mmCIF file of C-alpha atoms and ligand atoms in Angstrom:
data_model
loop_
_atom_site.group_PDB
_atom_site.id
_atom_site.type_symbol
_atom_site.label_atom_id
_atom_site.label_comp_id
_atom_site.label_asym_id
_atom_site.label_seq_id
_atom_site.Cartn_x
_atom_site.Cartn_y
_atom_site.Cartn_z
ATOM 1 C CA UNK A 1 14.033 -16.952 -13.965
ATOM 2 C CA UNK A 2 14.572 -13.199 -14.252
ATOM 3 C CA UNK A 3 18.046 -11.726 -14.348
ATOM 4 C CA UNK A 4 17.062 -9.050 -11.829
ATOM 5 C CA UNK A 5 13.995 -8.391 -9.704
ATOM 6 C CA UNK A 6 13.674 -4.797 -8.548
ATOM 7 C CA UNK A 7 11.506 -4.076 -5.538
ATOM 8 C CA UNK A 8 9.930 -0.627 -5.300
ATOM 9 C CA UNK A 9 9.181 1.815 -8.109
ATOM 10 C CA UNK A 10 10.642 4.975 -6.560
ATOM 11 C CA UNK A 11 13.614 6.817 -8.118
ATOM 12 C CA UNK A 12 16.125 4.106 -7.068
ATOM 13 C CA UNK A 13 14.048 1.240 -8.460
ATOM 14 C CA UNK A 14 12.973 2.992 -11.667
ATOM 15 C CA UNK A 15 16.455 4.010 -12.768
ATOM 16 C CA UNK A 16 17.868 0.547 -12.010
ATOM 17 C CA UNK A 17 15.011 -1.110 -13.924
ATOM 18 C CA UNK A 18 15.398 1.163 -16.924
ATOM 19 C CA UNK A 19 19.180 0.756 -17.177
ATOM 20 C CA UNK A 20 19.090 -3.035 -16.823
ATOM 21 C CA UNK A 21 16.252 -3.406 -19.333
ATOM 22 C CA UNK A 22 18.240 -1.275 -21.778
ATOM 23 C CA UNK A 23 21.163 -3.659 -21.294
ATOM 24 C CA UNK A 24 18.799 -6.480 -22.412
ATOM 25 C CA UNK A 25 18.440 -8.202 -19.063
ATOM 26 C CA UNK A 26 15.120 -9.798 -18.107
ATOM 27 C CA UNK A 27 13.908 -7.414 -15.422
ATOM 28 C CA UNK A 28 10.859 -7.507 -13.158
ATOM 29 C CA UNK A 29 9.954 -4.236 -11.399
ATOM 30 C CA UNK A 30 7.441 -4.660 -8.588
ATOM 31 C CA UNK A 31 5.563 -1.959 -6.711
ATOM 32 C CA UNK A 32 3.224 -2.559 -3.799
ATOM 33 C CA UNK A 33 0.911 0.362 -4.653
ATOM 34 C CA UNK A 34 -1.072 1.150 -7.774
ATOM 35 C CA UNK A 35 0.316 3.970 -9.906
ATOM 36 C CA UNK A 36 0.421 6.872 -9.555
ATOM 37 C CA UNK A 37 1.082 6.338 -5.850
ATOM 38 C CA UNK A 38 1.409 9.066 -3.243
ATOM 39 C CA UNK A 39 4.838 9.624 -1.712
ATOM 40 C CA UNK A 40 5.198 12.244 0.977
ATOM 41 C CA UNK A 41 7.935 14.524 -0.357
ATOM 42 C CA UNK A 42 8.657 18.231 -0.834
ATOM 43 C CA UNK A 43 9.287 17.371 -4.467
ATOM 44 C CA UNK A 44 12.418 19.463 -4.947
ATOM 45 C CA UNK A 45 14.885 18.164 -7.503
ATOM 46 C CA UNK A 46 18.354 19.590 -6.972
ATOM 47 C CA UNK A 47 20.560 20.154 -10.057
ATOM 48 C CA UNK A 48 22.262 16.777 -9.586
ATOM 49 C CA UNK A 49 18.891 14.985 -9.725
ATOM 50 C CA UNK A 50 17.785 17.006 -12.741
ATOM 51 C CA UNK A 51 20.984 16.206 -14.607
ATOM 52 C CA UNK A 52 20.655 12.494 -13.974
ATOM 53 C CA UNK A 53 16.930 12.355 -14.756
ATOM 54 C CA UNK A 54 17.264 14.323 -17.985
ATOM 55 C CA UNK A 55 20.196 12.183 -19.114
ATOM 56 C CA UNK A 56 18.548 8.848 -18.304
ATOM 57 C CA UNK A 57 14.814 9.536 -18.781
ATOM 58 C CA UNK A 58 14.647 12.650 -21.000
ATOM 59 C CA UNK A 59 12.879 15.966 -20.480
ATOM 60 C CA UNK A 60 10.471 16.011 -17.557
ATOM 61 C CA UNK A 61 6.898 16.558 -18.851
ATOM 62 C CA UNK A 62 5.251 19.882 -18.005
ATOM 63 C CA UNK A 63 2.380 18.283 -16.044
ATOM 64 C CA UNK A 64 4.841 16.809 -13.508
ATOM 65 C CA UNK A 65 5.803 20.306 -12.275
ATOM 66 C CA UNK A 66 4.145 22.137 -9.430
ATOM 67 C CA UNK A 67 4.081 25.920 -9.083
ATOM 68 C CA UNK A 68 6.487 27.708 -8.800
ATOM 69 C CA UNK A 69 8.248 25.287 -11.182
ATOM 70 C CA UNK A 70 11.703 26.513 -10.234
ATOM 71 C CA UNK A 71 13.020 26.155 -6.703
ATOM 72 C CA UNK A 72 15.580 28.884 -6.009
ATOM 73 C CA UNK A 73 17.360 26.972 -3.246
ATOM 74 C CA UNK A 74 17.198 26.575 0.502
ATOM 75 C CA UNK A 75 17.196 29.084 3.337
ATOM 76 C CA UNK A 76 18.393 27.400 6.475
ATOM 77 C CA UNK A 77 17.493 28.909 9.842
ATOM 78 C CA UNK A 78 19.849 27.689 12.532
ATOM 79 C CA UNK A 79 18.992 27.179 16.179
ATOM 80 C CA UNK A 80 20.886 30.348 17.168
ATOM 81 C CA UNK A 81 18.768 32.507 14.851
ATOM 82 C CA UNK A 82 21.179 32.786 11.910
ATOM 83 C CA UNK A 83 20.009 32.516 8.321
ATOM 84 C CA UNK A 84 22.074 30.730 5.669
ATOM 85 C CA UNK A 85 21.150 31.066 2.007
ATOM 86 C CA UNK A 86 22.075 28.296 -0.431
ATOM 87 C CA UNK A 87 20.963 29.549 -3.804
ATOM 88 C CA UNK A 88 20.817 26.952 -6.555
ATOM 89 C CA UNK A 89 18.148 26.428 -9.197
ATOM 90 C CA UNK A 90 16.210 23.204 -8.916
ATOM 91 C CA UNK A 91 12.789 21.948 -9.999
ATOM 92 C CA UNK A 92 9.576 21.774 -7.984
ATOM 93 C CA UNK A 93 7.648 18.619 -8.970
ATOM 94 C CA UNK A 94 4.844 16.339 -7.744
ATOM 95 C CA UNK A 95 6.299 12.972 -6.762
ATOM 96 C CA UNK A 96 3.251 10.889 -7.696
ATOM 97 C CA UNK A 97 3.439 12.122 -11.305
ATOM 98 C CA UNK A 98 7.228 12.152 -11.449
ATOM 99 C CA UNK A 99 7.661 8.570 -10.205
ATOM 100 C CA UNK A 100 4.905 7.262 -12.480
ATOM 101 C CA UNK A 101 6.556 8.911 -15.473
ATOM 102 C CA UNK A 102 9.922 7.286 -14.644
ATOM 103 C CA UNK A 103 8.238 3.949 -14.071
ATOM 104 C CA UNK A 104 6.521 4.021 -17.458
ATOM 105 C CA UNK A 105 9.858 4.900 -19.082
ATOM 106 C CA UNK A 106 11.364 1.800 -17.452
ATOM 107 C CA UNK A 107 8.471 -0.267 -18.800
ATOM 108 C CA UNK A 108 9.003 1.219 -22.272
ATOM 109 C CA UNK A 109 12.646 0.131 -22.056
ATOM 110 C CA UNK A 110 11.449 -3.476 -21.704
ATOM 111 C CA UNK A 111 11.097 -4.333 -18.027
ATOM 112 C CA UNK A 112 8.020 -6.181 -16.771
ATOM 113 C CA UNK A 113 6.066 -4.044 -14.291
ATOM 114 C CA UNK A 114 3.805 -5.531 -11.630
ATOM 115 C CA UNK A 115 1.926 -3.094 -9.431
ATOM 116 C CA UNK A 116 -0.094 -3.910 -6.295
ATOM 117 C CA UNK A 117 2.637 -6.490 -5.767
ATOM 118 C CA UNK A 118 4.387 -6.423 -2.430
ATOM 119 C CA UNK A 119 7.656 -8.282 -1.830
ATOM 120 C CA UNK A 120 7.456 -10.116 1.477
ATOM 121 C CA UNK A 121 10.893 -11.721 1.733
ATOM 122 C CA UNK A 122 13.927 -12.890 -0.188
ATOM 123 C CA UNK A 123 15.524 -16.326 0.179
ATOM 124 C CA UNK A 124 19.023 -16.680 -1.162
ATOM 125 C CA UNK A 125 19.781 -19.989 -2.911
ATOM 126 C CA UNK A 126 23.050 -21.175 -4.381
ATOM 127 C CA UNK A 127 22.758 -19.427 -7.725
ATOM 128 C CA UNK A 128 19.639 -17.279 -7.437
ATOM 129 C CA UNK A 129 17.226 -15.522 -5.078
ATOM 130 C CA UNK A 130 13.600 -16.538 -4.562
ATOM 131 C CA UNK A 131 11.323 -13.610 -3.767
ATOM 132 C CA UNK A 132 7.975 -14.187 -2.054
ATOM 133 C CA UNK A 133 5.221 -11.815 -3.132
ATOM 134 C CA UNK A 134 1.663 -10.952 -2.192
ATOM 135 C CA UNK A 135 -0.421 -9.405 -4.951
ATOM 136 C CA UNK A 136 -3.629 -7.561 -4.245
ATOM 137 C CA UNK A 137 -6.366 -7.849 -6.819
ATOM 138 C CA UNK A 138 -7.164 -4.576 -8.591
ATOM 139 C CA UNK A 139 -8.448 -1.826 -6.353
ATOM 140 C CA UNK A 140 -12.125 -1.026 -6.655
ATOM 141 C CA UNK A 141 -13.532 2.387 -6.084
ATOM 142 C CA UNK A 142 -13.612 2.841 -2.332
ATOM 143 C CA UNK A 143 -10.756 0.424 -1.652
ATOM 144 C CA UNK A 144 -9.268 -2.953 -2.142
ATOM 145 C CA UNK A 145 -11.693 -5.814 -2.752
ATOM 146 C CA UNK A 146 -9.902 -8.171 -0.390
ATOM 147 C CA UNK A 147 -8.398 -10.847 -2.612
ATOM 148 C CA UNK A 148 -4.706 -11.700 -2.197
ATOM 149 C CA UNK A 149 -2.570 -13.944 -4.334
ATOM 150 C CA UNK A 150 0.726 -15.315 -2.996
ATOM 151 C CA UNK A 151 3.469 -16.394 -5.380
ATOM 152 C CA UNK A 152 7.217 -16.628 -5.873
ATOM 153 C CA UNK A 153 9.572 -15.326 -8.544
ATOM 154 C CA UNK A 154 13.231 -16.146 -9.054
ATOM 155 C CA UNK A 155 16.112 -13.997 -10.202
ATOM 156 C CA UNK A 156 19.892 -14.085 -10.265
ATOM 157 C CA UNK A 157 19.925 -10.774 -8.349
ATOM 158 C CA UNK A 158 17.575 -8.485 -6.480
ATOM 159 C CA UNK A 159 17.759 -4.714 -6.062
ATOM 160 C CA UNK A 160 15.602 -3.540 -3.171
ATOM 161 C CA UNK A 161 14.594 0.122 -3.435
ATOM 162 C CA UNK A 162 11.647 -0.286 -1.098
ATOM 163 C CA UNK A 163 12.093 2.900 0.889
ATOM 164 C CA UNK A 164 12.948 4.005 4.418
ATOM 165 C CA UNK A 165 11.051 1.230 6.215
ATOM 166 C CA UNK A 166 12.471 -1.411 3.838
ATOM 167 C CA UNK A 167 11.054 -4.800 4.680
ATOM 168 C CA UNK A 168 13.729 -6.416 2.529
ATOM 169 C CA UNK A 169 16.528 -4.714 4.453
ATOM 170 C CA UNK A 170 15.040 -5.826 7.792
ATOM 171 C CA UNK A 171 14.759 -9.428 6.629
ATOM 172 C CA UNK A 172 18.178 -9.477 5.026
ATOM 173 C CA UNK A 173 20.251 -7.835 7.747
ATOM 174 C CA UNK A 174 18.071 -8.759 10.741
ATOM 175 C CA UNK A 175 18.291 -5.181 11.971
ATOM 176 C CA UNK A 176 15.325 -2.951 12.792
ATOM 177 C CA UNK A 177 14.714 0.045 10.531
ATOM 178 C CA UNK A 178 15.833 3.331 11.977
ATOM 179 C CA UNK A 179 13.697 6.116 10.603
ATOM 180 C CA UNK A 180 12.234 9.439 11.525
ATOM 181 C CA UNK A 181 8.631 10.358 10.966
ATOM 182 C CA UNK A 182 7.604 13.373 8.940
ATOM 183 C CA UNK A 183 4.289 15.140 9.249
ATOM 184 C CA UNK A 184 3.193 17.882 6.894
ATOM 185 C CA UNK A 185 -0.017 19.804 6.395
ATOM 186 C CA UNK A 186 -1.130 21.365 3.107
ATOM 187 C CA UNK A 187 -2.833 24.677 3.902
ATOM 188 C CA UNK A 188 -4.412 27.566 2.104
ATOM 189 C CA UNK A 189 -3.500 31.020 3.333
ATOM 190 C CA UNK A 190 -0.635 33.486 3.225
ATOM 191 C CA UNK A 191 2.814 34.019 4.733
ATOM 192 C CA UNK A 192 5.672 36.451 4.269
ATOM 193 C CA UNK A 193 8.299 33.841 3.292
ATOM 194 C CA UNK A 194 9.577 33.726 -0.316
ATOM 195 C CA UNK A 195 7.640 30.945 -2.085
ATOM 196 C CA UNK A 196 10.569 30.270 -4.429
ATOM 197 C CA UNK A 197 12.741 28.858 -1.631
ATOM 198 C CA UNK A 198 12.576 25.842 0.643
ATOM 199 C CA UNK A 199 12.797 27.127 4.239
ATOM 200 C CA UNK A 200 14.336 24.809 6.845
ATOM 201 C CA UNK A 201 14.416 25.393 10.593
ATOM 202 C CA UNK A 202 16.808 23.522 12.860
ATOM 203 C CA UNK A 203 15.638 24.887 16.222
ATOM 204 C CA UNK A 204 15.025 21.897 18.553
ATOM 205 C CA UNK A 205 12.084 23.774 20.098
ATOM 206 C CA UNK A 206 10.235 23.410 16.787
ATOM 207 C CA UNK A 207 10.901 19.748 15.926
ATOM 208 C CA UNK A 208 12.975 16.767 16.973
ATOM 209 C CA UNK A 209 14.978 16.971 13.766
ATOM 210 C CA UNK A 210 13.969 19.727 11.372
ATOM 211 C CA UNK A 211 10.909 21.748 10.444
ATOM 212 C CA UNK A 212 10.181 23.243 7.029
ATOM 213 C CA UNK A 213 7.985 25.428 4.908
ATOM 214 C CA UNK A 214 7.556 25.338 1.129
ATOM 215 C CA UNK A 215 4.950 26.083 -1.517
ATOM 216 C CA UNK A 216 3.427 23.795 -4.151
ATOM 217 C CA UNK A 217 0.665 25.111 -6.410
ATOM 218 C CA UNK A 218 -1.888 26.765 -4.152
ATOM 219 C CA UNK A 219 -0.652 25.060 -0.978
ATOM 220 C CA UNK A 220 1.493 26.337 1.868
ATOM 221 C CA UNK A 221 3.178 23.189 3.175
ATOM 222 C CA UNK A 222 4.230 23.159 6.807
ATOM 223 C CA UNK A 223 6.094 20.123 8.099
ATOM 224 C CA UNK A 224 8.059 18.744 11.026
ATOM 225 C CA UNK A 225 10.175 15.649 11.564
ATOM 226 C CA UNK A 226 10.112 13.703 14.817
ATOM 227 C CA UNK A 227 11.548 10.524 16.227
ATOM 228 C CA UNK A 228 8.588 9.984 18.530
ATOM 229 C CA UNK A 229 5.360 9.724 16.474
ATOM 230 C CA UNK A 230 3.197 10.716 19.449
ATOM 231 C CA UNK A 231 4.829 14.181 19.409
ATOM 232 C CA UNK A 232 4.277 15.043 15.749
ATOM 233 C CA UNK A 233 1.136 17.136 16.249
ATOM 234 C CA UNK A 234 2.634 18.827 19.323
ATOM 235 C CA UNK A 235 5.697 20.003 17.383
ATOM 236 C CA UNK A 236 3.602 20.842 14.347
ATOM 237 C CA UNK A 237 1.408 23.218 16.306
ATOM 238 C CA UNK A 238 4.490 24.837 17.889
ATOM 239 C CA UNK A 239 5.954 25.365 14.435
ATOM 240 C CA UNK A 240 2.690 26.822 13.098
ATOM 241 C CA UNK A 241 2.598 29.259 16.046
ATOM 242 C CA UNK A 242 6.198 30.196 15.311
ATOM 243 C CA UNK A 243 5.343 30.893 11.646
ATOM 244 C CA UNK A 244 2.348 32.987 12.741
ATOM 245 C CA UNK A 245 4.379 35.148 15.121
ATOM 246 C CA UNK A 246 7.611 35.407 13.126
ATOM 247 C CA UNK A 247 6.394 35.295 9.499
ATOM 248 C CA UNK A 248 2.782 36.475 9.571
ATOM 249 C CA UNK A 249 1.383 33.098 8.574
ATOM 250 C CA UNK A 250 -2.399 33.223 8.128
ATOM 251 C CA UNK A 251 -3.918 29.772 7.792
ATOM 252 C CA UNK A 252 -7.359 29.905 6.155
ATOM 253 C CA UNK A 253 -7.885 26.150 5.816
ATOM 254 C CA UNK A 254 -6.043 22.877 6.257
ATOM 255 C CA UNK A 255 -6.644 20.812 3.116
ATOM 256 C CA UNK A 256 -4.831 17.553 3.869
ATOM 257 C CA UNK A 257 -2.076 16.076 5.981
ATOM 258 C CA UNK A 258 0.586 13.511 5.218
ATOM 259 C CA UNK A 259 2.829 11.235 7.232
ATOM 260 C CA UNK A 260 6.103 9.987 5.746
ATOM 261 C CA UNK A 261 9.367 8.345 6.713
ATOM 262 C CA UNK A 262 13.045 9.132 6.195
ATOM 263 C CA UNK A 263 16.169 7.242 7.196
ATOM 264 C CA UNK A 264 17.407 8.521 10.558
ATOM 265 C CA UNK A 265 20.936 9.726 9.950
ATOM 266 C CA UNK A 266 22.913 9.842 13.200
ATOM 267 C CA UNK A 267 26.651 10.202 13.880
ATOM 268 C CA UNK A 268 27.025 6.419 14.015
ATOM 269 C CA UNK A 269 24.682 5.643 11.133
ATOM 270 C CA UNK A 270 25.717 3.101 8.540
ATOM 271 C CA UNK A 271 25.027 2.714 4.884
ATOM 272 C CA UNK A 272 24.170 -0.899 4.024
ATOM 273 C CA UNK A 273 24.425 -1.741 0.364
ATOM 274 C CA UNK A 274 23.215 -5.327 0.668
ATOM 275 C CA UNK A 275 24.276 -8.884 1.222
ATOM 276 C CA UNK A 276 24.887 -11.770 -1.154
ATOM 277 C CA UNK A 277 22.704 -11.432 -4.236
ATOM 278 C CA UNK A 278 20.475 -8.705 -2.759
ATOM 279 C CA UNK A 279 21.557 -5.090 -3.256
ATOM 280 C CA UNK A 280 19.912 -2.233 -1.358
ATOM 281 C CA UNK A 281 19.464 1.207 -2.943
ATOM 282 C CA UNK A 282 18.084 4.626 -2.014
ATOM 283 C CA UNK A 283 16.383 5.096 1.357
ATOM 284 C CA UNK A 284 16.461 1.305 1.858
ATOM 285 C CA UNK A 285 20.273 1.517 1.991
ATOM 286 C CA UNK A 286 20.120 4.441 4.467
ATOM 287 C CA UNK A 287 21.178 6.960 1.875
ATOM 288 C CA UNK A 288 19.952 10.500 2.498
ATOM 289 C CA UNK A 289 21.472 13.947 2.176
ATOM 290 C CA UNK A 290 20.909 16.760 4.697
ATOM 291 C CA UNK A 291 17.502 18.444 4.849
ATOM 292 C CA UNK A 292 15.915 15.228 3.633
ATOM 293 C CA UNK A 293 17.226 15.463 0.070
ATOM 294 C CA UNK A 294 17.198 11.855 -1.068
ATOM 295 C CA UNK A 295 16.208 11.708 -4.735
ATOM 296 C CA UNK A 296 19.723 12.423 -6.049
ATOM 297 C CA UNK A 297 21.334 9.646 -4.052
ATOM 298 C CA UNK A 298 18.446 7.249 -4.715
ATOM 299 C CA UNK A 299 19.019 7.785 -8.442
ATOM 300 C CA UNK A 300 22.797 7.516 -8.072
ATOM 301 C CA UNK A 301 22.553 4.287 -6.075
ATOM 302 C CA UNK A 302 19.992 2.632 -8.391
ATOM 303 C CA UNK A 303 22.239 3.546 -11.298
ATOM 304 C CA UNK A 304 25.401 2.301 -9.542
ATOM 305 C CA UNK A 305 23.726 -1.015 -8.635
ATOM 306 C CA UNK A 306 22.611 -1.531 -12.251
ATOM 307 C CA UNK A 307 26.082 -0.719 -13.580
ATOM 308 C CA UNK A 308 27.682 -3.148 -11.111
ATOM 309 C CA UNK A 309 25.425 -5.938 -12.354
ATOM 310 C CA UNK A 310 26.091 -5.032 -15.961
ATOM 311 C CA UNK A 311 29.869 -5.120 -15.542
ATOM 312 C CA UNK A 312 30.091 -8.266 -13.406
ATOM 313 C CA UNK A 313 27.171 -10.383 -14.650
ATOM 314 C CA UNK A 314 27.537 -11.314 -18.268
ATOM 315 C CA UNK A 315 24.384 -13.487 -18.342
ATOM 316 C CA UNK A 316 26.623 -16.040 -16.633
ATOM 317 C CA UNK A 317 24.925 -17.817 -13.744
ATOM 318 C CA UNK A 318 28.238 -18.657 -12.034
ATOM 319 C CA UNK A 319 29.108 -15.044 -11.288
ATOM 320 C CA UNK A 320 30.430 -14.391 -7.780
ATOM 321 C CA UNK A 321 27.937 -12.098 -5.992
ATOM 322 C CA UNK A 322 30.756 -10.679 -3.856
ATOM 323 C CA UNK A 323 32.205 -9.073 -6.981
ATOM 324 C CA UNK A 324 28.915 -7.344 -7.703
ATOM 325 C CA UNK A 325 28.568 -5.978 -4.184
ATOM 326 C CA UNK A 326 32.196 -4.790 -4.202
ATOM 327 C CA UNK A 327 31.706 -3.142 -7.573
ATOM 328 C CA UNK A 328 28.500 -1.478 -6.343
ATOM 329 C CA UNK A 329 30.300 -0.138 -3.264
ATOM 330 C CA UNK A 330 33.161 1.253 -5.309
ATOM 331 C CA UNK A 331 30.755 2.793 -7.881
ATOM 332 C CA UNK A 332 28.990 4.624 -5.063
ATOM 333 C CA UNK A 333 31.924 5.515 -2.806
ATOM 334 C CA UNK A 334 32.265 9.099 -4.084
ATOM 335 C CA UNK A 335 28.545 9.771 -3.492
ATOM 336 C CA UNK A 336 28.627 8.335 0.015
ATOM 337 C CA UNK A 337 31.733 10.339 0.961
ATOM 338 C CA UNK A 338 30.045 13.474 -0.373
ATOM 339 C CA UNK A 339 26.894 12.707 1.620
ATOM 340 C CA UNK A 340 28.897 12.291 4.843
ATOM 341 C CA UNK A 341 30.774 15.564 4.241
ATOM 342 C CA UNK A 342 27.436 17.339 3.748
ATOM 343 C CA UNK A 343 26.099 16.067 7.067
ATOM 344 C CA UNK A 344 29.260 17.160 8.881
ATOM 345 C CA UNK A 345 29.003 20.590 7.291
ATOM 346 C CA UNK A 346 25.379 20.923 8.415
ATOM 347 C CA UNK A 347 26.302 20.119 12.015
ATOM 348 C CA UNK A 348 28.791 23.015 11.985
ATOM 349 C CA UNK A 349 26.050 25.488 10.978
ATOM 350 C CA UNK A 350 23.562 24.821 13.719
ATOM 351 C CA UNK A 351 24.955 24.332 17.211
ATOM 352 C CA UNK A 352 21.998 22.329 18.518
ATOM 353 C CA UNK A 353 21.469 20.107 15.513
ATOM 354 C CA UNK A 354 22.558 16.740 16.859
ATOM 355 C CA UNK A 355 23.410 14.916 13.682
ATOM 356 C CA UNK A 356 27.062 14.110 12.989
ATOM 357 C CA UNK A 357 28.370 15.640 16.180
HETATM 358 C C1 FAD B 401 8.438 14.728 3.888
HETATM 359 C C2 FAD B 401 9.564 14.376 2.954
HETATM 360 C C3 FAD B 401 10.067 15.344 2.091
HETATM 361 C C4 FAD B 401 11.095 15.033 1.201
HETATM 362 N N1 FAD B 401 11.497 15.988 0.316
HETATM 363 C C5 FAD B 401 12.451 15.695 -0.586
HETATM 364 C C6 FAD B 401 12.802 16.630 -1.594
HETATM 365 O O1 FAD B 401 12.233 17.714 -1.708
HETATM 366 N N2 FAD B 401 13.782 16.301 -2.462
HETATM 367 C C7 FAD B 401 14.435 15.108 -2.394
HETATM 368 O O2 FAD B 401 15.360 14.869 -3.176
HETATM 369 N N3 FAD B 401 14.101 14.195 -1.459
HETATM 370 C C8 FAD B 401 13.110 14.445 -0.577
HETATM 371 N N4 FAD B 401 12.732 13.492 0.335
HETATM 372 C C9 FAD B 401 13.433 12.206 0.360
HETATM 373 C C10 FAD B 401 12.989 11.361 -0.812
HETATM 374 O O3 FAD B 401 11.573 11.318 -0.860
HETATM 375 C C11 FAD B 401 13.540 9.920 -0.687
HETATM 376 O O4 FAD B 401 14.892 9.972 -0.306
HETATM 377 C C12 FAD B 401 13.402 9.194 -2.019
HETATM 378 O O5 FAD B 401 12.043 9.072 -2.370
HETATM 379 C C13 FAD B 401 14.037 7.812 -1.916
HETATM 380 O O6 FAD B 401 13.773 7.121 -3.095
HETATM 381 P P1 FAD B 401 13.691 5.519 -3.085
HETATM 382 O O7 FAD B 401 13.523 5.125 -4.498
HETATM 383 O O8 FAD B 401 14.820 4.990 -2.304
HETATM 384 O O9 FAD B 401 12.403 5.170 -2.223
HETATM 385 P P2 FAD B 401 10.874 5.635 -2.357
HETATM 386 O O10 FAD B 401 10.760 6.842 -3.190
HETATM 387 O O11 FAD B 401 10.354 5.653 -0.972
HETATM 388 O O12 FAD B 401 10.208 4.443 -3.152
HETATM 389 C C14 FAD B 401 10.051 3.186 -2.576
HETATM 390 C C15 FAD B 401 8.942 2.465 -3.316
HETATM 391 O O13 FAD B 401 8.896 1.108 -2.871
HETATM 392 C C16 FAD B 401 7.551 0.724 -2.699
HETATM 393 N N5 FAD B 401 7.570 -0.401 -1.743
HETATM 394 C C17 FAD B 401 7.780 -0.355 -0.413
HETATM 395 N N6 FAD B 401 7.782 -1.600 0.115
HETATM 396 C C18 FAD B 401 7.579 -2.444 -0.926
HETATM 397 C C19 FAD B 401 7.487 -3.861 -1.023
HETATM 398 N N7 FAD B 401 7.630 -4.643 0.062
HETATM 399 N N8 FAD B 401 7.258 -4.412 -2.235
HETATM 400 C C20 FAD B 401 7.117 -3.616 -3.353
HETATM 401 N N9 FAD B 401 7.202 -2.269 -3.302
HETATM 402 C C21 FAD B 401 7.438 -1.684 -2.116
HETATM 403 C C22 FAD B 401 6.883 1.988 -2.188
HETATM 404 O O14 FAD B 401 5.472 1.948 -2.379
HETATM 405 C C23 FAD B 401 7.570 3.041 -3.039
HETATM 406 O O15 FAD B 401 6.899 3.273 -4.251
HETATM 407 C C24 FAD B 401 11.680 13.748 1.213
HETATM 408 C C25 FAD B 401 11.195 12.773 2.088
HETATM 409 C C26 FAD B 401 10.132 13.065 2.929
HETATM 410 C C27 FAD B 401 9.580 11.991 3.840
#
């Protein structure tokens, strides 16, 4: 019996695992991929993320950074052609390296790490949760060799940080995931936009949500977000044409493309922090700041969930799970209120941006 099983080794899962292991709990951290795993992300850490990461994990190693290493902020282009500059120094990192580094720090703190291990479902019992897992045998060159092992683990509590399409959330709350699809292409070429900034475009002619441009190492990254997956290439090509005509984009080659998911924040969206002995954190809880900034709130929620367990669960199996969930909600209330204010503010900047109207 573990004290806590943590599902998903993204920022939410890694910080929760590290904190709880440091508090001497028996912690199992499971990740469905092998590490380092790819995660579609612009890789910008805002100052809040940097502060939390440096406090909890230490200095970020140099090889985790992409070039330019400093992000100077965001330039937001509204639907009515206005430009808003939000200057603030952040970091520009590669998520595969960043998440692996955090995960290894959690392992160093004493948690057990199982990769290639996918959580299928959680069953709540009177004083614990049983988690059903499928584990793939090690990947061979050229792919997975086809063997699967099914097993169960038990814990007093579970923290699910399994991302925007969270299987655990769907099973727990019996609600479908509500996410938007992101599509970005890594190109070689040139453009007359400042590579130090993240450039966001809220014109509904260019995407169903937002479109963006940023630079990482030698790549120009051009992305769009859509609700309807069948339209992602259509909007992407419109956005590329826009960048060609308005910003002199010259695309010499397309090196790779990437599809990702983000929680779909709408005016009636809800944050779900869990049920019973299962707490949800990060994207799995529907936590996301405007312009797809989610690392800071994933870290804050993983941390808040770990602190709630620490305060309410004194290695005592008769703890009331309601107290833990309440404590988690109150730990995170300030962050959630801030997130909602940010979304409202964004909707005042761009008249056609539908969120939070
Ligand atoms: C295109 C794009 C650009 C973005 N850019 C930024 C940015 O620049 N800055 C920023 O702050 N945020 C950005 N975000 C948002 C950010 O990536 C997320 O908000 C953040 O990663 C959420 O962290 P998490 O820990 O909740 O989930 P994730 O980082 O998604 O981690 C979830 C982990 O769970 C694993 N997993 C999933 N299912 C299971 C399962 N059943 N069992 C075991 N493991 C499982 C996954 O493999 C993954 O490793 C971006 C998102 C996208 C899509």
